[in-house]
Amino acid sequence: MSYLKIDRIKRWLASLSYKTGISVAIVCVICYVVSFAQMLLPVSAAAKGVLWFVFFGLAKTAQYSAILILGKSGVESIRRKFRNMQ
């Protein structure tokens, strides 16, 4: 992909709403949980490796997409909410 296409995708992600960013972050957490919980399944090691690769990749993609959607102010807002909960 050229730099212009990547820049266009970044701008599009940044234009999405805060709620969308939170939803993508929740999908990220779910993918992380599934990527490691699948180790408990009674399937072959090769299948476990493939499942881990797929779900961990999805989690990383969702993580970076959520960061792009939320931006610096959104991430700081989430951090403040977690600090206030403690």
mmCIF file of N, CA and C in Angstrom:
data_model
loop_
_atom_site.group_PDB
_atom_site.id
_atom_site.type_symbol
_atom_site.label_atom_id
_atom_site.label_comp_id
_atom_site.label_asym_id
_atom_site.label_seq_id
_atom_site.Cartn_x
_atom_site.Cartn_y
_atom_site.Cartn_z
ATOM 1 N N MET A 1 0.841 -1.179 0.000
ATOM 2 C CA MET A 1 0.000 0.000 0.000
ATOM 3 C C MET A 1 0.883 1.237 0.000
ATOM 4 N N SER A 2 0.420 2.226 -0.668
ATOM 5 C CA SER A 2 1.196 3.453 -0.683
ATOM 6 C C SER A 2 0.922 4.259 0.578
ATOM 7 N N TYR A 3 1.794 5.211 0.827
ATOM 8 C CA TYR A 3 1.682 6.052 2.015
ATOM 9 C C TYR A 3 0.372 6.825 2.022
ATOM 10 N N LEU A 4 -0.094 7.252 0.859
ATOM 11 C CA LEU A 4 -1.332 8.030 0.783
ATOM 12 C C LEU A 4 -2.541 7.205 1.196
ATOM 13 N N LYS A 5 -2.575 5.937 0.822
ATOM 14 C CA LYS A 5 -3.694 5.079 1.220
ATOM 15 C C LYS A 5 -3.686 4.847 2.728
ATOM 16 N N ILE A 6 -2.515 4.620 3.285
ATOM 17 C CA ILE A 6 -2.414 4.404 4.730
ATOM 18 C C ILE A 6 -2.837 5.658 5.474
ATOM 19 N N ASP A 7 -2.419 6.818 4.993
ATOM 20 C CA ASP A 7 -2.803 8.077 5.625
ATOM 21 C C ASP A 7 -4.312 8.286 5.553
ATOM 22 N N ARG A 8 -4.917 7.921 4.435
ATOM 23 C CA ARG A 8 -6.365 8.048 4.284
ATOM 24 C C ARG A 8 -7.088 7.130 5.274
ATOM 25 N N ILE A 9 -6.586 5.924 5.468
ATOM 26 C CA ILE A 9 -7.190 4.992 6.423
ATOM 27 C C ILE A 9 -7.067 5.529 7.842
ATOM 28 N N LYS A 10 -5.905 6.091 8.191
ATOM 29 C CA LYS A 10 -5.720 6.680 9.525
ATOM 30 C C LYS A 10 -6.703 7.817 9.765
ATOM 31 N N ARG A 11 -6.878 8.685 8.770
ATOM 32 C CA ARG A 11 -7.818 9.804 8.926
ATOM 33 C C ARG A 11 -9.247 9.302 9.075
ATOM 34 N N TRP A 12 -9.606 8.246 8.326
ATOM 35 C CA TRP A 12 -10.954 7.697 8.433
ATOM 36 C C TRP A 12 -11.176 7.110 9.828
ATOM 37 N N LEU A 13 -10.199 6.356 10.341
ATOM 38 C CA LEU A 13 -10.336 5.785 11.687
ATOM 39 C C LEU A 13 -10.437 6.878 12.742
ATOM 40 N N ALA A 14 -9.644 7.928 12.580
ATOM 41 C CA ALA A 14 -9.667 9.022 13.547
ATOM 42 C C ALA A 14 -10.994 9.781 13.525
ATOM 43 N N SER A 15 -11.729 9.684 12.431
ATOM 44 C CA SER A 15 -13.000 10.402 12.339
ATOM 45 C C SER A 15 -14.153 9.648 13.010
ATOM 46 N N LEU A 16 -13.931 8.401 13.392
ATOM 47 C CA LEU A 16 -14.992 7.614 14.026
ATOM 48 C C LEU A 16 -15.221 8.087 15.455
ATOM 49 N N SER A 17 -16.366 7.743 16.020
ATOM 50 C CA SER A 17 -16.763 8.258 17.334
ATOM 51 C C SER A 17 -16.041 7.557 18.491
ATOM 52 N N TYR A 18 -16.143 8.189 19.655
ATOM 53 C CA TYR A 18 -15.554 7.663 20.888
ATOM 54 C C TYR A 18 -16.164 6.298 21.224
ATOM 55 N N LYS A 19 -17.481 6.174 21.064
ATOM 56 C CA LYS A 19 -18.158 4.909 21.369
ATOM 57 C C LYS A 19 -17.666 3.785 20.456
ATOM 58 N N THR A 20 -17.399 4.113 19.211
ATOM 59 C CA THR A 20 -16.860 3.116 18.287
ATOM 60 C C THR A 20 -15.484 2.659 18.761
ATOM 61 N N GLY A 21 -14.666 3.594 19.226
ATOM 62 C CA GLY A 21 -13.345 3.260 19.755
ATOM 63 C C GLY A 21 -13.430 2.340 20.959
ATOM 64 N N ILE A 22 -14.377 2.604 21.837
ATOM 65 C CA ILE A 22 -14.581 1.753 23.015
ATOM 66 C C ILE A 22 -15.025 0.358 22.573
ATOM 67 N N SER A 23 -15.918 0.292 21.594
ATOM 68 C CA SER A 23 -16.378 -1.005 21.087
ATOM 69 C C SER A 23 -15.232 -1.806 20.495
ATOM 70 N N VAL A 24 -14.375 -1.157 19.738
ATOM 71 C CA VAL A 24 -13.227 -1.844 19.145
ATOM 72 C C VAL A 24 -12.261 -2.298 20.236
ATOM 73 N N ALA A 25 -12.102 -1.499 21.295
ATOM 74 C CA ALA A 25 -11.240 -1.887 22.416
ATOM 75 C C ALA A 25 -11.806 -3.119 23.129
ATOM 76 N N ILE A 26 -13.118 -3.208 23.249
ATOM 77 C CA ILE A 26 -13.750 -4.379 23.869
ATOM 78 C C ILE A 26 -13.524 -5.618 23.004
ATOM 79 N N VAL A 27 -13.633 -5.458 21.686
ATOM 80 C CA VAL A 27 -13.345 -6.564 20.763
ATOM 81 C C VAL A 27 -11.896 -7.011 20.932
ATOM 82 N N CYS A 28 -10.999 -6.063 21.128
ATOM 83 C CA CYS A 28 -9.585 -6.366 21.355
ATOM 84 C C CYS A 28 -9.405 -7.256 22.581
ATOM 85 N N VAL A 29 -10.045 -6.888 23.676
ATOM 86 C CA VAL A 29 -9.934 -7.673 24.909
ATOM 87 C C VAL A 29 -10.490 -9.082 24.698
ATOM 88 N N ILE A 30 -11.621 -9.180 24.021
ATOM 89 C CA ILE A 30 -12.222 -10.493 23.760
ATOM 90 C C ILE A 30 -11.280 -11.361 22.924
ATOM 91 N N CYS A 31 -10.660 -10.774 21.917
ATOM 92 C CA CYS A 31 -9.732 -11.541 21.072
ATOM 93 C C CYS A 31 -8.510 -11.997 21.857
ATOM 94 N N TYR A 32 -8.002 -11.149 22.758
ATOM 95 C CA TYR A 32 -6.880 -11.558 23.603
ATOM 96 C C TYR A 32 -7.281 -12.742 24.486
ATOM 97 N N VAL A 33 -8.453 -12.673 25.093
ATOM 98 C CA VAL A 33 -8.910 -13.757 25.958
ATOM 99 C C VAL A 33 -9.050 -15.052 25.165
ATOM 100 N N VAL A 34 -9.672 -14.978 23.991
ATOM 101 C CA VAL A 34 -9.865 -16.169 23.169
ATOM 102 C C VAL A 34 -8.519 -16.730 22.700
ATOM 103 N N SER A 35 -7.571 -15.843 22.378
ATOM 104 C CA SER A 35 -6.288 -16.324 21.864
ATOM 105 C C SER A 35 -5.546 -17.184 22.883
ATOM 106 N N PHE A 36 -5.745 -16.904 24.169
ATOM 107 C CA PHE A 36 -5.076 -17.718 25.176
ATOM 108 C C PHE A 36 -5.987 -18.797 25.758
ATOM 109 N N ALA A 37 -7.294 -18.561 25.806
ATOM 110 C CA ALA A 37 -8.223 -19.557 26.341
ATOM 111 C C ALA A 37 -8.326 -20.776 25.431
ATOM 112 N N GLN A 38 -8.057 -20.607 24.148
ATOM 113 C CA GLN A 38 -8.150 -21.750 23.230
ATOM 114 C C GLN A 38 -7.117 -22.820 23.552
ATOM 115 N N MET A 39 -6.105 -22.495 24.357
ATOM 116 C CA MET A 39 -5.110 -23.493 24.752
ATOM 117 C C MET A 39 -5.737 -24.615 25.577
ATOM 118 N N LEU A 40 -6.909 -24.345 26.154
ATOM 119 C CA LEU A 40 -7.595 -25.356 26.966
ATOM 120 C C LEU A 40 -8.414 -26.327 26.121
ATOM 121 N N LEU A 41 -8.570 -26.050 24.835
ATOM 122 C CA LEU A 41 -9.359 -26.930 23.965
ATOM 123 C C LEU A 41 -8.609 -28.227 23.676
ATOM 124 N N PRO A 42 -9.349 -29.327 23.538
ATOM 125 C CA PRO A 42 -8.716 -30.606 23.233
ATOM 126 C C PRO A 42 -8.494 -30.795 21.725
ATOM 127 N N VAL A 43 -7.634 -29.958 21.142
ATOM 128 C CA VAL A 43 -7.310 -30.058 19.719
ATOM 129 C C VAL A 43 -5.797 -30.187 19.578
ATOM 130 N N SER A 44 -5.357 -30.466 18.373
ATOM 131 C CA SER A 44 -3.923 -30.681 18.150
ATOM 132 C C SER A 44 -3.122 -29.393 18.370
ATOM 133 N N ALA A 45 -1.835 -29.573 18.560
ATOM 134 C CA ALA A 45 -0.954 -28.430 18.784
ATOM 135 C C ALA A 45 -0.911 -27.517 17.565
ATOM 136 N N ALA A 46 -1.000 -28.094 16.386
ATOM 137 C CA ALA A 46 -0.997 -27.281 15.158
ATOM 138 C C ALA A 46 -2.244 -26.404 15.095
ATOM 139 N N ALA A 47 -3.391 -26.980 15.435
ATOM 140 C CA ALA A 47 -4.635 -26.209 15.431
ATOM 141 C C ALA A 47 -4.586 -25.095 16.484
ATOM 142 N N LYS A 48 -4.017 -25.411 17.647
ATOM 143 C CA LYS A 48 -3.879 -24.396 18.691
ATOM 144 C C LYS A 48 -2.989 -23.257 18.222
ATOM 145 N N GLY A 49 -1.924 -23.599 17.529
ATOM 146 C CA GLY A 49 -1.023 -22.570 17.012
ATOM 147 C C GLY A 49 -1.704 -21.670 16.004
ATOM 148 N N VAL A 50 -2.496 -22.277 15.133
ATOM 149 C CA VAL A 50 -3.225 -21.488 14.128
ATOM 150 C C VAL A 50 -4.258 -20.596 14.802
ATOM 151 N N LEU A 51 -5.012 -21.154 15.754
ATOM 152 C CA LEU A 51 -6.012 -20.356 16.464
ATOM 153 C C LEU A 51 -5.355 -19.209 17.217
ATOM 154 N N TRP A 52 -4.234 -19.468 17.880
ATOM 155 C CA TRP A 52 -3.536 -18.406 18.603
ATOM 156 C C TRP A 52 -3.073 -17.325 17.635
ATOM 157 N N PHE A 53 -2.490 -17.725 16.529
ATOM 158 C CA PHE A 53 -2.000 -16.772 15.522
ATOM 159 C C PHE A 53 -3.130 -15.877 15.020
ATOM 160 N N VAL A 54 -4.272 -16.475 14.701
ATOM 161 C CA VAL A 54 -5.401 -15.715 14.159
ATOM 162 C C VAL A 54 -5.961 -14.754 15.199
ATOM 163 N N PHE A 55 -6.275 -15.263 16.395
ATOM 164 C CA PHE A 55 -6.908 -14.405 17.396
ATOM 165 C C PHE A 55 -5.953 -13.378 17.990
ATOM 166 N N PHE A 56 -4.688 -13.710 18.127
ATOM 167 C CA PHE A 56 -3.722 -12.728 18.615
ATOM 168 C C PHE A 56 -3.529 -11.632 17.570
ATOM 169 N N GLY A 57 -3.508 -12.014 16.300
ATOM 170 C CA GLY A 57 -3.416 -11.022 15.230
ATOM 171 C C GLY A 57 -4.631 -10.104 15.199
ATOM 172 N N LEU A 58 -5.816 -10.683 15.375
ATOM 173 C CA LEU A 58 -7.025 -9.868 15.439
ATOM 174 C C LEU A 58 -6.992 -8.919 16.636
ATOM 175 N N ALA A 59 -6.487 -9.408 17.776
ATOM 176 C CA ALA A 59 -6.405 -8.567 18.966
ATOM 177 C C ALA A 59 -5.468 -7.385 18.740
ATOM 178 N N LYS A 60 -4.316 -7.641 18.143
ATOM 179 C CA LYS A 60 -3.367 -6.555 17.874
ATOM 180 C C LYS A 60 -3.945 -5.548 16.885
ATOM 181 N N THR A 61 -4.620 -6.053 15.850
ATOM 182 C CA THR A 61 -5.237 -5.160 14.873
ATOM 183 C C THR A 61 -6.309 -4.299 15.534
ATOM 184 N N ALA A 62 -7.142 -4.915 16.365
ATOM 185 C CA ALA A 62 -8.184 -4.163 17.066
ATOM 186 C C ALA A 62 -7.575 -3.167 18.052
ATOM 187 N N GLN A 63 -6.480 -3.551 18.698
ATOM 188 C CA GLN A 63 -5.824 -2.663 19.660
ATOM 189 C C GLN A 63 -5.339 -1.387 18.982
ATOM 190 N N TYR A 64 -4.601 -1.541 17.898
ATOM 191 C CA TYR A 64 -4.074 -0.356 17.223
ATOM 192 C C TYR A 64 -5.175 0.449 16.551
ATOM 193 N N SER A 65 -6.222 -0.215 16.083
ATOM 194 C CA SER A 65 -7.355 0.512 15.506
ATOM 195 C C SER A 65 -8.065 1.324 16.585
ATOM 196 N N ALA A 66 -8.246 0.744 17.761
ATOM 197 C CA ALA A 66 -8.895 1.466 18.850
ATOM 198 C C ALA A 66 -8.073 2.684 19.263
ATOM 199 N N ILE A 67 -6.763 2.531 19.298
ATOM 200 C CA ILE A 67 -5.903 3.664 19.649
ATOM 201 C C ILE A 67 -6.024 4.766 18.614
ATOM 202 N N LEU A 68 -6.057 4.394 17.336
ATOM 203 C CA LEU A 68 -6.224 5.400 16.284
ATOM 204 C C LEU A 68 -7.588 6.076 16.360
ATOM 205 N N ILE A 69 -8.626 5.310 16.670
ATOM 206 C CA ILE A 69 -9.976 5.872 16.751
ATOM 207 C C ILE A 69 -10.090 6.809 17.945
ATOM 208 N N LEU A 70 -9.605 6.376 19.098
ATOM 209 C CA LEU A 70 -9.754 7.173 20.315
ATOM 210 C C LEU A 70 -8.841 8.392 20.326
ATOM 211 N N GLY A 71 -7.650 8.239 19.812
ATOM 212 C CA GLY A 71 -6.709 9.350 19.843
ATOM 213 C C GLY A 71 -6.155 9.565 21.241
ATOM 214 N N LYS A 72 -5.322 10.555 21.372
ATOM 215 C CA LYS A 72 -4.659 10.823 22.639
ATOM 216 C C LYS A 72 -5.652 11.221 23.733
ATOM 217 N N SER A 73 -6.609 12.071 23.402
ATOM 218 C CA SER A 73 -7.560 12.532 24.416
ATOM 219 C C SER A 73 -8.475 11.400 24.877
ATOM 220 N N GLY A 74 -8.861 10.517 23.973
ATOM 221 C CA GLY A 74 -9.708 9.393 24.350
ATOM 222 C C GLY A 74 -9.002 8.407 25.251
ATOM 223 N N VAL A 75 -7.736 8.129 24.948
ATOM 224 C CA VAL A 75 -6.951 7.215 25.785
ATOM 225 C C VAL A 75 -6.750 7.821 27.166
ATOM 226 N N GLU A 76 -6.480 9.114 27.233
ATOM 227 C CA GLU A 76 -6.326 9.780 28.532
ATOM 228 C C GLU A 76 -7.624 9.751 29.318
ATOM 229 N N SER A 77 -8.756 9.910 28.646
ATOM 230 C CA SER A 77 -10.054 9.855 29.306
ATOM 231 C C SER A 77 -10.293 8.481 29.929
ATOM 232 N N ILE A 78 -9.953 7.435 29.205
ATOM 233 C CA ILE A 78 -10.120 6.074 29.730
ATOM 234 C C ILE A 78 -9.200 5.857 30.930
ATOM 235 N N ARG A 79 -7.967 6.335 30.849
ATOM 236 C CA ARG A 79 -7.034 6.197 31.975
ATOM 237 C C ARG A 79 -7.562 6.904 33.209
ATOM 238 N N ARG A 80 -8.119 8.097 33.041
ATOM 239 C CA ARG A 80 -8.678 8.833 34.185
ATOM 240 C C ARG A 80 -9.823 8.058 34.816
ATOM 241 N N LYS A 81 -10.675 7.455 33.980
ATOM 242 C CA LYS A 81 -11.820 6.694 34.521
ATOM 243 C C LYS A 81 -11.337 5.482 35.321
ATOM 244 N N PHE A 82 -10.290 4.809 34.845
ATOM 245 C CA PHE A 82 -9.763 3.665 35.594
ATOM 246 C C PHE A 82 -9.086 4.093 36.883
ATOM 247 N N ARG A 83 -8.422 5.232 36.881
ATOM 248 C CA ARG A 83 -7.787 5.743 38.107
ATOM 249 C C ARG A 83 -8.826 6.096 39.152
ATOM 250 N N ASN A 84 -9.959 6.666 38.725
ATOM 251 C CA ASN A 84 -11.017 7.058 39.647
ATOM 252 C C ASN A 84 -11.726 5.854 40.248
ATOM 253 N N MET A 85 -11.693 4.709 39.553
ATOM 254 C CA MET A 85 -12.341 3.503 40.050
ATOM 255 C C MET A 85 -11.571 2.893 41.225
ATOM 256 N N GLN A 86 -10.289 3.152 41.307
ATOM 257 C CA GLN A 86 -9.469 2.517 42.356
ATOM 258 C C GLN A 86 -9.606 3.188 43.668
#
